[in-house]
PDB file of N, CA, C and O in Angstrom:
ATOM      1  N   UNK A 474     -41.315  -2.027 -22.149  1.00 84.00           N
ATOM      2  CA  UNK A 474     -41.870  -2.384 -23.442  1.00 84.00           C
ATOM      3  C   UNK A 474     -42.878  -3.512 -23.244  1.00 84.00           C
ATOM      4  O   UNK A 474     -42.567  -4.660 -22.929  1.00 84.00           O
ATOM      5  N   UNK A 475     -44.185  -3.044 -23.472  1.00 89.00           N
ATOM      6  CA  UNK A 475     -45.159  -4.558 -23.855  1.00 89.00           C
ATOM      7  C   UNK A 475     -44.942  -5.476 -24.941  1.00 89.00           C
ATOM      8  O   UNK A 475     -44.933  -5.279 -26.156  1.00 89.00           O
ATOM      9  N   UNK A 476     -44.704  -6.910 -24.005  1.00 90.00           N
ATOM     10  CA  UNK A 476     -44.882  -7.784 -25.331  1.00 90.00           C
ATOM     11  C   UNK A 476     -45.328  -7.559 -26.698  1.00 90.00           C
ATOM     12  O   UNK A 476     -46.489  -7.213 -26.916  1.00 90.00           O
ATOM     13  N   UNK A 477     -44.605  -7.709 -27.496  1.00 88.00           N
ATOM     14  CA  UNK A 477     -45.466  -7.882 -28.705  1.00 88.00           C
ATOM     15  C   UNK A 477     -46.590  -9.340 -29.073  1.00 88.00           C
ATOM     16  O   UNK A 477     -47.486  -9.386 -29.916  1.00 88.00           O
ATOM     17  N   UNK A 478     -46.290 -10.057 -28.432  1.00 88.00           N
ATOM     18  CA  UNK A 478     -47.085 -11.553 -29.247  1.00 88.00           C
ATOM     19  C   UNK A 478     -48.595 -11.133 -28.471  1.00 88.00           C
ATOM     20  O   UNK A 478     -49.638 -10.947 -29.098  1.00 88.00           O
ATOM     21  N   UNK A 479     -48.432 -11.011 -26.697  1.00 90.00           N
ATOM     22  CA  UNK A 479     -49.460 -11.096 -26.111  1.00 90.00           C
ATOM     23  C   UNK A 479     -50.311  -9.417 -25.786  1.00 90.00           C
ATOM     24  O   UNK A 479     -51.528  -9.259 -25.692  1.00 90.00           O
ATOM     25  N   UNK A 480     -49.068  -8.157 -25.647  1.00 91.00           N
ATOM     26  CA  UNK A 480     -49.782  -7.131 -25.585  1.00 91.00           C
ATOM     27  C   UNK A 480     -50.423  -7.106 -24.124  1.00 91.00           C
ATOM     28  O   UNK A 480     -51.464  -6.473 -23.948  1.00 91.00           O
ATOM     29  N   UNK A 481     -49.683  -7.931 -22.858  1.00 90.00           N
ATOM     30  CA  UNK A 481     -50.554  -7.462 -21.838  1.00 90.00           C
ATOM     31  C   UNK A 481     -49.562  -7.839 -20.671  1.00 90.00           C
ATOM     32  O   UNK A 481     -50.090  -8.348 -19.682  1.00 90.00           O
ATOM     33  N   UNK A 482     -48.241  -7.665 -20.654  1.00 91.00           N
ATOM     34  CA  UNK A 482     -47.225  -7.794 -19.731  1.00 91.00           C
ATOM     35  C   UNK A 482     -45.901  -7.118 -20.259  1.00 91.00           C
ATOM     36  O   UNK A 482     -45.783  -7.220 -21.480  1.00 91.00           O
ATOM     37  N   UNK A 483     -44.854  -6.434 -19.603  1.00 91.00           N
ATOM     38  CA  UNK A 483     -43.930  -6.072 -20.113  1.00 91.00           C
ATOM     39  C   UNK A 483     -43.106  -7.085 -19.961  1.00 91.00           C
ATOM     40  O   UNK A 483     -43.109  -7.994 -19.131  1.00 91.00           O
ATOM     41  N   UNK A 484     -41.755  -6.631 -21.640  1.00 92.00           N
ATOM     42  CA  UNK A 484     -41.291  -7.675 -21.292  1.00 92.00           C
ATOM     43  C   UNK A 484     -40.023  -7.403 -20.237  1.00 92.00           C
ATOM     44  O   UNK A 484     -40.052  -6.176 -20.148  1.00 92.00           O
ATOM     45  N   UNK A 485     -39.202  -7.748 -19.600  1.00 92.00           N
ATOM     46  CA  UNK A 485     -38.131  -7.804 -18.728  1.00 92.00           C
ATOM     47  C   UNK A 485     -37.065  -8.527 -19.493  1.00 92.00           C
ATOM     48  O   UNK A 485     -37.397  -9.490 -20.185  1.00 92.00           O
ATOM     49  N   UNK A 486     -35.521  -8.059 -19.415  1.00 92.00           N
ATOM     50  CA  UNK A 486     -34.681  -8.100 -20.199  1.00 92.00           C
ATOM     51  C   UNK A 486     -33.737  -8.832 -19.544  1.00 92.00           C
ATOM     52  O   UNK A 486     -33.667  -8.633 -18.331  1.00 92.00           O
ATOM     53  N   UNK A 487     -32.851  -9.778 -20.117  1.00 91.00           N
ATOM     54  CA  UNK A 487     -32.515 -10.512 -19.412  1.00 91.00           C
ATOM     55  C   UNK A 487     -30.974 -11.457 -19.814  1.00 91.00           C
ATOM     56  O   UNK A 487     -31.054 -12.348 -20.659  1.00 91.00           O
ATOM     57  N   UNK A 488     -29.875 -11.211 -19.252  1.00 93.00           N
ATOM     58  CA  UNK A 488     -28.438 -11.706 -19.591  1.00 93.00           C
ATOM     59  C   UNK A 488     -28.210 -12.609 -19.191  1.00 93.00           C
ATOM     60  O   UNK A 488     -27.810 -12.757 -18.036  1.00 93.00           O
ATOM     61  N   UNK A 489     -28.448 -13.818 -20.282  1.00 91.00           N
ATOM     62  CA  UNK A 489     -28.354 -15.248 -19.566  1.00 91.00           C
ATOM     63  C   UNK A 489     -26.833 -15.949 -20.426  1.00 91.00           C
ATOM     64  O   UNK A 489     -26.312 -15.299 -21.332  1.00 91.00           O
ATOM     65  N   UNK A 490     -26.483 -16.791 -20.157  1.00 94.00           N
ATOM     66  CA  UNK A 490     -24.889 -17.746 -20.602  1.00 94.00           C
ATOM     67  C   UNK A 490     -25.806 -18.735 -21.076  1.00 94.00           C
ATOM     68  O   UNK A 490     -26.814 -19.181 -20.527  1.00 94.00           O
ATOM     69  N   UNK A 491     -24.989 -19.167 -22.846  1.00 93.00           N
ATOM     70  CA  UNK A 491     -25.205 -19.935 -22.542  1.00 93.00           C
ATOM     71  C   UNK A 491     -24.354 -21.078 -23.424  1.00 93.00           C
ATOM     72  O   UNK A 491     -23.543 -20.289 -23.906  1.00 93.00           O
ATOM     73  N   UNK A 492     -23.933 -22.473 -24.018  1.00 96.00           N
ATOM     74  CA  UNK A 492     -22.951 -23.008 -24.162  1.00 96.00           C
ATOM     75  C   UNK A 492     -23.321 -23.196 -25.524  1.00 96.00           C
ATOM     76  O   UNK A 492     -24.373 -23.657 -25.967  1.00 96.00           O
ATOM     77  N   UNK A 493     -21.909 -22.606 -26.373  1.00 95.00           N
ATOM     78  CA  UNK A 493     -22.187 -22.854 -27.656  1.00 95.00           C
ATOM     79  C   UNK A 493     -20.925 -23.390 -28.328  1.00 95.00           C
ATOM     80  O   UNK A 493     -19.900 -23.111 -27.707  1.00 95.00           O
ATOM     81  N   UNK A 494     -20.756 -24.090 -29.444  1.00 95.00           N
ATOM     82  CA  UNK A 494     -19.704 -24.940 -29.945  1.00 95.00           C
ATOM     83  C   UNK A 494     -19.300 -23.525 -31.104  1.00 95.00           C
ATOM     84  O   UNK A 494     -19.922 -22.621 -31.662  1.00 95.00           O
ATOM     85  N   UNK A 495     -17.398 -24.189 -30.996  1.00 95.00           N
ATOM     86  CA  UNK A 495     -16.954 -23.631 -32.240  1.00 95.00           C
ATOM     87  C   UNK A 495     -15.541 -24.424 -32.103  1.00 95.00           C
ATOM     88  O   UNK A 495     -14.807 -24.259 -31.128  1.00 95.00           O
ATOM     89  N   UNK A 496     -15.244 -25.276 -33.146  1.00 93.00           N
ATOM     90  CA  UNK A 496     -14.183 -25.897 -33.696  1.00 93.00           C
ATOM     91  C   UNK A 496     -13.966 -26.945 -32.258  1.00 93.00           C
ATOM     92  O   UNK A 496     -13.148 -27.170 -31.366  1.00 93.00           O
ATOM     93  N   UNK A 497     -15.471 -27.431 -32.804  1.00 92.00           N
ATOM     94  CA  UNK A 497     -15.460 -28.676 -31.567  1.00 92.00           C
ATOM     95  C   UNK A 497     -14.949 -28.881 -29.600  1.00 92.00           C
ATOM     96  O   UNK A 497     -14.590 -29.863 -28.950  1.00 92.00           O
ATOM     97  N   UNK A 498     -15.154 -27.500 -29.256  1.00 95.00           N
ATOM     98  CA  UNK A 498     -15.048 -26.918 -28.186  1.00 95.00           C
ATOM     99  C   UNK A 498     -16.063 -26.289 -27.346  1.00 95.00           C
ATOM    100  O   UNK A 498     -17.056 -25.649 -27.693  1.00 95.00           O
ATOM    101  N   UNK A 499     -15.827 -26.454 -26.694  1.00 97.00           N
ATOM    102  CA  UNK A 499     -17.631 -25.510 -26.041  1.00 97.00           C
ATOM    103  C   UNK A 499     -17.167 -24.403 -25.303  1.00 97.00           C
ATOM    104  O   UNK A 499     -16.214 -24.519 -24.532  1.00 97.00           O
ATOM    105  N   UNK A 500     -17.801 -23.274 -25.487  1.00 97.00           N
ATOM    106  CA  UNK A 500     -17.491 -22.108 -24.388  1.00 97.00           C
ATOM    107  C   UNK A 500     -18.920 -21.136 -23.849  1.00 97.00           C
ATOM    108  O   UNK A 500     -19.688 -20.750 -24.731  1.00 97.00           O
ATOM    109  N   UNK A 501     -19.039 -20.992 -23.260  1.00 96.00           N
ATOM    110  CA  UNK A 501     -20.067 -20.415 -22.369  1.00 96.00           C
ATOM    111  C   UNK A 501     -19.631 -18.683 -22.817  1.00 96.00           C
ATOM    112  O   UNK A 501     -18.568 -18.072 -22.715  1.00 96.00           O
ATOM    113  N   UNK A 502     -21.043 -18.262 -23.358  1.00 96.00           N
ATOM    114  CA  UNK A 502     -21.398 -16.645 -24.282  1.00 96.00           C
ATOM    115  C   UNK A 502     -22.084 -16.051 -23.388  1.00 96.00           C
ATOM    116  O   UNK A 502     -22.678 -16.825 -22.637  1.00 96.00           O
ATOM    117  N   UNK A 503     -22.176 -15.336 -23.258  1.00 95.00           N
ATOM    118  CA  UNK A 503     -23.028 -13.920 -22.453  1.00 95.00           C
ATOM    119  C   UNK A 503     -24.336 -14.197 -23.694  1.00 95.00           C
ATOM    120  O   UNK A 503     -23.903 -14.926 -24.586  1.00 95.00           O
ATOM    121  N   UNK A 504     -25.547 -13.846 -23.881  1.00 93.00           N
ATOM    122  CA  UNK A 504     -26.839 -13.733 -24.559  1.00 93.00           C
ATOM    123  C   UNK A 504     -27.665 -13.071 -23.908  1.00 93.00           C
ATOM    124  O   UNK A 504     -27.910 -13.089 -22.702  1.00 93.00           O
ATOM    125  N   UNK A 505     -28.200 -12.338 -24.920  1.00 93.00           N
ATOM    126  CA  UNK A 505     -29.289 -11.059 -23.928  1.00 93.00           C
ATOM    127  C   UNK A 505     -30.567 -11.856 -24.818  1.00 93.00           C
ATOM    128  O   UNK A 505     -30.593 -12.099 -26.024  1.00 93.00           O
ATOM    129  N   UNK A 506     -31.557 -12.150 -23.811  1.00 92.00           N
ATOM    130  CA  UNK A 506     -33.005 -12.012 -24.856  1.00 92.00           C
ATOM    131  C   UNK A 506     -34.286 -11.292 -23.781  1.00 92.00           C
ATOM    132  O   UNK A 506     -33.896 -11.261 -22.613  1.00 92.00           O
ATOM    133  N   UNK A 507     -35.037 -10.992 -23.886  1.00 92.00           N
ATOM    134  CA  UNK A 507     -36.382 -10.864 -23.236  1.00 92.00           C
ATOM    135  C   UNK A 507     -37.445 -11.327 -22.795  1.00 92.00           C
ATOM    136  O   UNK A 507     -38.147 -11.490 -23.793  1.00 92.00           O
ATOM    137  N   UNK A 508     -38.148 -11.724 -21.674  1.00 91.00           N
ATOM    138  CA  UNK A 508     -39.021 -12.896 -21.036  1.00 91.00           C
ATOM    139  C   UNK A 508     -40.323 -11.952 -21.026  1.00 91.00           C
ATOM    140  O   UNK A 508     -40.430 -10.760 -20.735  1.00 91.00           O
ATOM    141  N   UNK A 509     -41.098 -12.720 -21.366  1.00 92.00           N
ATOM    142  CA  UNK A 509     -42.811 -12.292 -21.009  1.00 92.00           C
ATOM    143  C   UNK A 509     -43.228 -13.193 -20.032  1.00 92.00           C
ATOM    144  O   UNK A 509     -42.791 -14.315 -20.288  1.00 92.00           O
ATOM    145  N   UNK A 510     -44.022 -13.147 -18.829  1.00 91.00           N
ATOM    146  CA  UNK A 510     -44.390 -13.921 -18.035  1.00 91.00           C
ATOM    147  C   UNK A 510     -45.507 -14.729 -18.994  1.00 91.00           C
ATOM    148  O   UNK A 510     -45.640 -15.829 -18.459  1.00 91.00           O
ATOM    149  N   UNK A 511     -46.025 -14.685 -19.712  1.00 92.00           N
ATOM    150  CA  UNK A 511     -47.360 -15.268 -20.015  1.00 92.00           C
ATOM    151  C   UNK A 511     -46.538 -16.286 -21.531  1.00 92.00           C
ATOM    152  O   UNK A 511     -46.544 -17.514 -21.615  1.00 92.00           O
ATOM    153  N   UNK A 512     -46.010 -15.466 -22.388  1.00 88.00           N
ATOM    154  CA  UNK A 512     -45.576 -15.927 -23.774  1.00 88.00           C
ATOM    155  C   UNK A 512     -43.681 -16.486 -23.192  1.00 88.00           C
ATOM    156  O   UNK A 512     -43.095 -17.187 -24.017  1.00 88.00           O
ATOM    157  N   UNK A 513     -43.456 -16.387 -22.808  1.00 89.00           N
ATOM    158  CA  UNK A 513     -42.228 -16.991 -22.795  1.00 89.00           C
ATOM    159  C   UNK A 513     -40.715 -15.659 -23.326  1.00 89.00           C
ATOM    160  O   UNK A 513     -40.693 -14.435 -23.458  1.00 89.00           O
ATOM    161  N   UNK A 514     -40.066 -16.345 -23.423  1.00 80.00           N
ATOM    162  CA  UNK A 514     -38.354 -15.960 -24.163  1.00 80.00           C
ATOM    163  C   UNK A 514     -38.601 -15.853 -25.405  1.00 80.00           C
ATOM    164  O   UNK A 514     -39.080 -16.703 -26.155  1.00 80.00           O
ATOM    165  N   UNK A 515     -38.155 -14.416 -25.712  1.00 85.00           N
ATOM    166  CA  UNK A 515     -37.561 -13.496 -27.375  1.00 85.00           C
ATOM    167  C   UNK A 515     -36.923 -12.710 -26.923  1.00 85.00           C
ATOM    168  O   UNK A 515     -36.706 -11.930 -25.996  1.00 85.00           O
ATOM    169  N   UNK A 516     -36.520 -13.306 -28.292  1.00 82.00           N
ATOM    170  CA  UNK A 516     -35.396 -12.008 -28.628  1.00 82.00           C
ATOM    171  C   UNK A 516     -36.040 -10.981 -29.616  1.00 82.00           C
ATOM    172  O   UNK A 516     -36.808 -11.130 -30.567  1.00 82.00           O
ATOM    173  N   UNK A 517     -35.543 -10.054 -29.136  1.00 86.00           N
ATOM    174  CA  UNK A 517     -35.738  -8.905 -30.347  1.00 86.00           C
ATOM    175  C   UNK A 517     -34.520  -8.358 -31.103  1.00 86.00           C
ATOM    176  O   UNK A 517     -33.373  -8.546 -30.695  1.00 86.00           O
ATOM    177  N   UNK A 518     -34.877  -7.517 -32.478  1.00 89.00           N
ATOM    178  CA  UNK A 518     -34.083  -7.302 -33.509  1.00 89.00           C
ATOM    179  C   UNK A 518     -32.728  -7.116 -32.977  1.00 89.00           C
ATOM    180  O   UNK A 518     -31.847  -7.974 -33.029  1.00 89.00           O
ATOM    181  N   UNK A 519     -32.583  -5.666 -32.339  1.00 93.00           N
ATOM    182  CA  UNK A 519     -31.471  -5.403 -31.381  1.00 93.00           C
ATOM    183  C   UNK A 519     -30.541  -6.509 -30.423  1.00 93.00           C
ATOM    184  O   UNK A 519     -29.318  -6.533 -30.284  1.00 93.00           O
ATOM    185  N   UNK A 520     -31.384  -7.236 -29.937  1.00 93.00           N
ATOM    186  CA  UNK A 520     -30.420  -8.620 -29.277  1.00 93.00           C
ATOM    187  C   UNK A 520     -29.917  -9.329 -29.936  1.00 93.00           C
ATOM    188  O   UNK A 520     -28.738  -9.564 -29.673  1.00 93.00           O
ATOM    189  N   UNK A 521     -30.431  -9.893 -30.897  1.00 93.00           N
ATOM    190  CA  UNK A 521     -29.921 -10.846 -31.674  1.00 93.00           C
ATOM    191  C   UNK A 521     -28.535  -9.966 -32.398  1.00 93.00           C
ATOM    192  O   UNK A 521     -27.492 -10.600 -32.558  1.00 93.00           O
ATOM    193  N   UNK A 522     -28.574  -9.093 -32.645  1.00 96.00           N
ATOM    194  CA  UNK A 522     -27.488  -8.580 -33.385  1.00 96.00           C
ATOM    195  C   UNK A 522     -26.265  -8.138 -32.419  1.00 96.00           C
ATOM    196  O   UNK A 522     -25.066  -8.111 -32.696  1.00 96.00           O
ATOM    197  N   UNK A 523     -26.974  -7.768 -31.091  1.00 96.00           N
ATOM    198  CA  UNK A 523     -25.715  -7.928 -30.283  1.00 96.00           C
ATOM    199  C   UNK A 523     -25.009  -9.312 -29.987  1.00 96.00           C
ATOM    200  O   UNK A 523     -23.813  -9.565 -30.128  1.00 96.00           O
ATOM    201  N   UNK A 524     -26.495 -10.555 -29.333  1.00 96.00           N
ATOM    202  CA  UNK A 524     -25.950 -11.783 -29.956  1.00 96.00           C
ATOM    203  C   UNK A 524     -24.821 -12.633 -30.952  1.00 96.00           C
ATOM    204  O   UNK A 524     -24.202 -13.687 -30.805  1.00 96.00           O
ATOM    205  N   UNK A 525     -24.882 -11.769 -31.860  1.00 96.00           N
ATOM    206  CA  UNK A 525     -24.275 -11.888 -33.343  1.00 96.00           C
ATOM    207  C   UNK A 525     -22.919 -11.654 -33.144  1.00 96.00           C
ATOM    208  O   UNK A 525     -22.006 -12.472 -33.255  1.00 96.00           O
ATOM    209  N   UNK A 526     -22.839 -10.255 -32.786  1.00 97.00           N
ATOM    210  CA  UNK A 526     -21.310  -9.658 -32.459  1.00 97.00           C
ATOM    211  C   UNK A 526     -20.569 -10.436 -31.169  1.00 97.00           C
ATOM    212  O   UNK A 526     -19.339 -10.451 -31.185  1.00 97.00           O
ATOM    213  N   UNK A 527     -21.179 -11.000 -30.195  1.00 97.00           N
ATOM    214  CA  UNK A 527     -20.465 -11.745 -29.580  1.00 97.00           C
ATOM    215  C   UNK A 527     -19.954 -12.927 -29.754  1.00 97.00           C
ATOM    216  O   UNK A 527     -18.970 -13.406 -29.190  1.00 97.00           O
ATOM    217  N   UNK A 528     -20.719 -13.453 -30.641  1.00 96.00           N
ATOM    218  CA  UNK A 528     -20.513 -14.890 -31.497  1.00 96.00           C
ATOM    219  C   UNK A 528     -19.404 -14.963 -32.581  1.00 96.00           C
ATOM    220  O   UNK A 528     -18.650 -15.912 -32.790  1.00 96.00           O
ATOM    221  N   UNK A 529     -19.474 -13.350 -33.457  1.00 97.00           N
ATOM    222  CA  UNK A 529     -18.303 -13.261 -33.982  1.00 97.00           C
ATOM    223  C   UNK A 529     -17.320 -12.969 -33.529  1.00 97.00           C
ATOM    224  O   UNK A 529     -16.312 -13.268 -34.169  1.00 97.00           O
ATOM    225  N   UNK A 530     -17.165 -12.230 -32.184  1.00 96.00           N
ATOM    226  CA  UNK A 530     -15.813 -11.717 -31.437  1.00 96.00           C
ATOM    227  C   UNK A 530     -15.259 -12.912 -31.203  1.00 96.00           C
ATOM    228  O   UNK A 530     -14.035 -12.955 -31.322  1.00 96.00           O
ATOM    229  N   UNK A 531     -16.030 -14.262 -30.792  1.00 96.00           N
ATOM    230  CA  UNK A 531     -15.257 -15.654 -29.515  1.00 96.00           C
ATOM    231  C   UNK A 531     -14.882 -15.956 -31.000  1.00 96.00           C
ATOM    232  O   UNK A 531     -13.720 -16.328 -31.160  1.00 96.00           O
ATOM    233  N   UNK A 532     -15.639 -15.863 -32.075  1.00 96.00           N
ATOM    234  CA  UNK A 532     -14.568 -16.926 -33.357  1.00 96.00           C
ATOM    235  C   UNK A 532     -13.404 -16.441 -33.538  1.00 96.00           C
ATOM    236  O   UNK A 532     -12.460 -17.159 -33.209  1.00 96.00           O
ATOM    237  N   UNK A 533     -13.123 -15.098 -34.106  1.00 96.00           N
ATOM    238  CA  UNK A 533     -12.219 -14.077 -34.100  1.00 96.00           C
ATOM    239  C   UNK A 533     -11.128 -14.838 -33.306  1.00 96.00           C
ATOM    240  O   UNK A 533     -10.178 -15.543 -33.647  1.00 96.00           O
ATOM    241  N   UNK A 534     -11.850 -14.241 -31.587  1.00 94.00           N
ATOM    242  CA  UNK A 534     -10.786 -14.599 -30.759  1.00 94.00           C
ATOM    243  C   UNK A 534     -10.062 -16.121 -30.597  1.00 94.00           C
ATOM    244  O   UNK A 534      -9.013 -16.263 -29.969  1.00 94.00           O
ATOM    245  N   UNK A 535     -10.634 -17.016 -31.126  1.00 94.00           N
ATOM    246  CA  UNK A 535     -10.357 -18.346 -31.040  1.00 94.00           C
ATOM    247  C   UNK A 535      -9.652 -18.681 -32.353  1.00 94.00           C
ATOM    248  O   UNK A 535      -8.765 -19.520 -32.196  1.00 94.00           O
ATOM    249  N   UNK A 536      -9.771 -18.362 -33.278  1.00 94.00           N
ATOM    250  CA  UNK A 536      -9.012 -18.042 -35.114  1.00 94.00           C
ATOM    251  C   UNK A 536      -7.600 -17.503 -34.334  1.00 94.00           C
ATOM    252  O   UNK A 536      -6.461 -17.951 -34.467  1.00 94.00           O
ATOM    253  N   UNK A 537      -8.039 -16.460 -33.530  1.00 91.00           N
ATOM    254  CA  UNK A 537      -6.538 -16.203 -33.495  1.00 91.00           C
ATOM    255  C   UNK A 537      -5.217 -16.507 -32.570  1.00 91.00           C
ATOM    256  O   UNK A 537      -3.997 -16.366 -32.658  1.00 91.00           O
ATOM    257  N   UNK A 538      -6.577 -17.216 -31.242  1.00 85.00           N
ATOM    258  CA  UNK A 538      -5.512 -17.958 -30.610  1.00 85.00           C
ATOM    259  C   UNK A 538      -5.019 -19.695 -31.467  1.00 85.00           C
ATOM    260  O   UNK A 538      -4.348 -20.519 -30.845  1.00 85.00           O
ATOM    261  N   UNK A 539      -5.508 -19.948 -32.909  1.00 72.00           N
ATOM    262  CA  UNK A 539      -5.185 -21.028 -33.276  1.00 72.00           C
ATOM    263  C   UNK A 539      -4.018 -21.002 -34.063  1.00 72.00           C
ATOM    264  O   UNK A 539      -3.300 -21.956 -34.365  1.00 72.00           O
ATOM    265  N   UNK A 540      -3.830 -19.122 -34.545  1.00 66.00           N
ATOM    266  CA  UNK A 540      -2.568 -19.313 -35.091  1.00 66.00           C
ATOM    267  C   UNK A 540      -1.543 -19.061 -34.702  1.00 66.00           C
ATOM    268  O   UNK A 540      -0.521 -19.069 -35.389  1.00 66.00           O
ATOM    269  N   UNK A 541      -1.615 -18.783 -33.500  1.00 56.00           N
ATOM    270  CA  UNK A 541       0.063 -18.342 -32.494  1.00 56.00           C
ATOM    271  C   UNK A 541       0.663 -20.019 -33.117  1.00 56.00           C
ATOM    272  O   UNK A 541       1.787 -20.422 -32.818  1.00 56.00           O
TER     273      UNK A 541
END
């Protein structure tokens, strides 16, 4: 897929960690976004929403290890 901003490099896709808080704890997420050599790191529609679902799974999972 060619960039969209610049239109003259593809972008390359890319599964990076990275550290995000929830109930004053930090845990390290899997995050997918996409690199352009020229324009930098995006995300597109599709990532972010996988983004999303992983962000809601660790709350989930952390909600429910708070009520054992």
């Amino acid at each position: 897929m060619l960039c969209p901003i610049c239109t003259e490099f593809q972008m390359t896709e890319v599964m990076g960690e990275n550290e995000v808080y929830y109930k004053n704890r930090a845990y390290k997420l899997p995050l997918e976004f996409s690199y352009c050599p020229l324009c930098g790191e995006q995300t597109d529609p599709e990532q972010l929403k996988r983004n999303k679902e992983r962000m809601d799974e660790l709350k989930k999972r952390v909600d429910s290890d708070s009520d054992d």
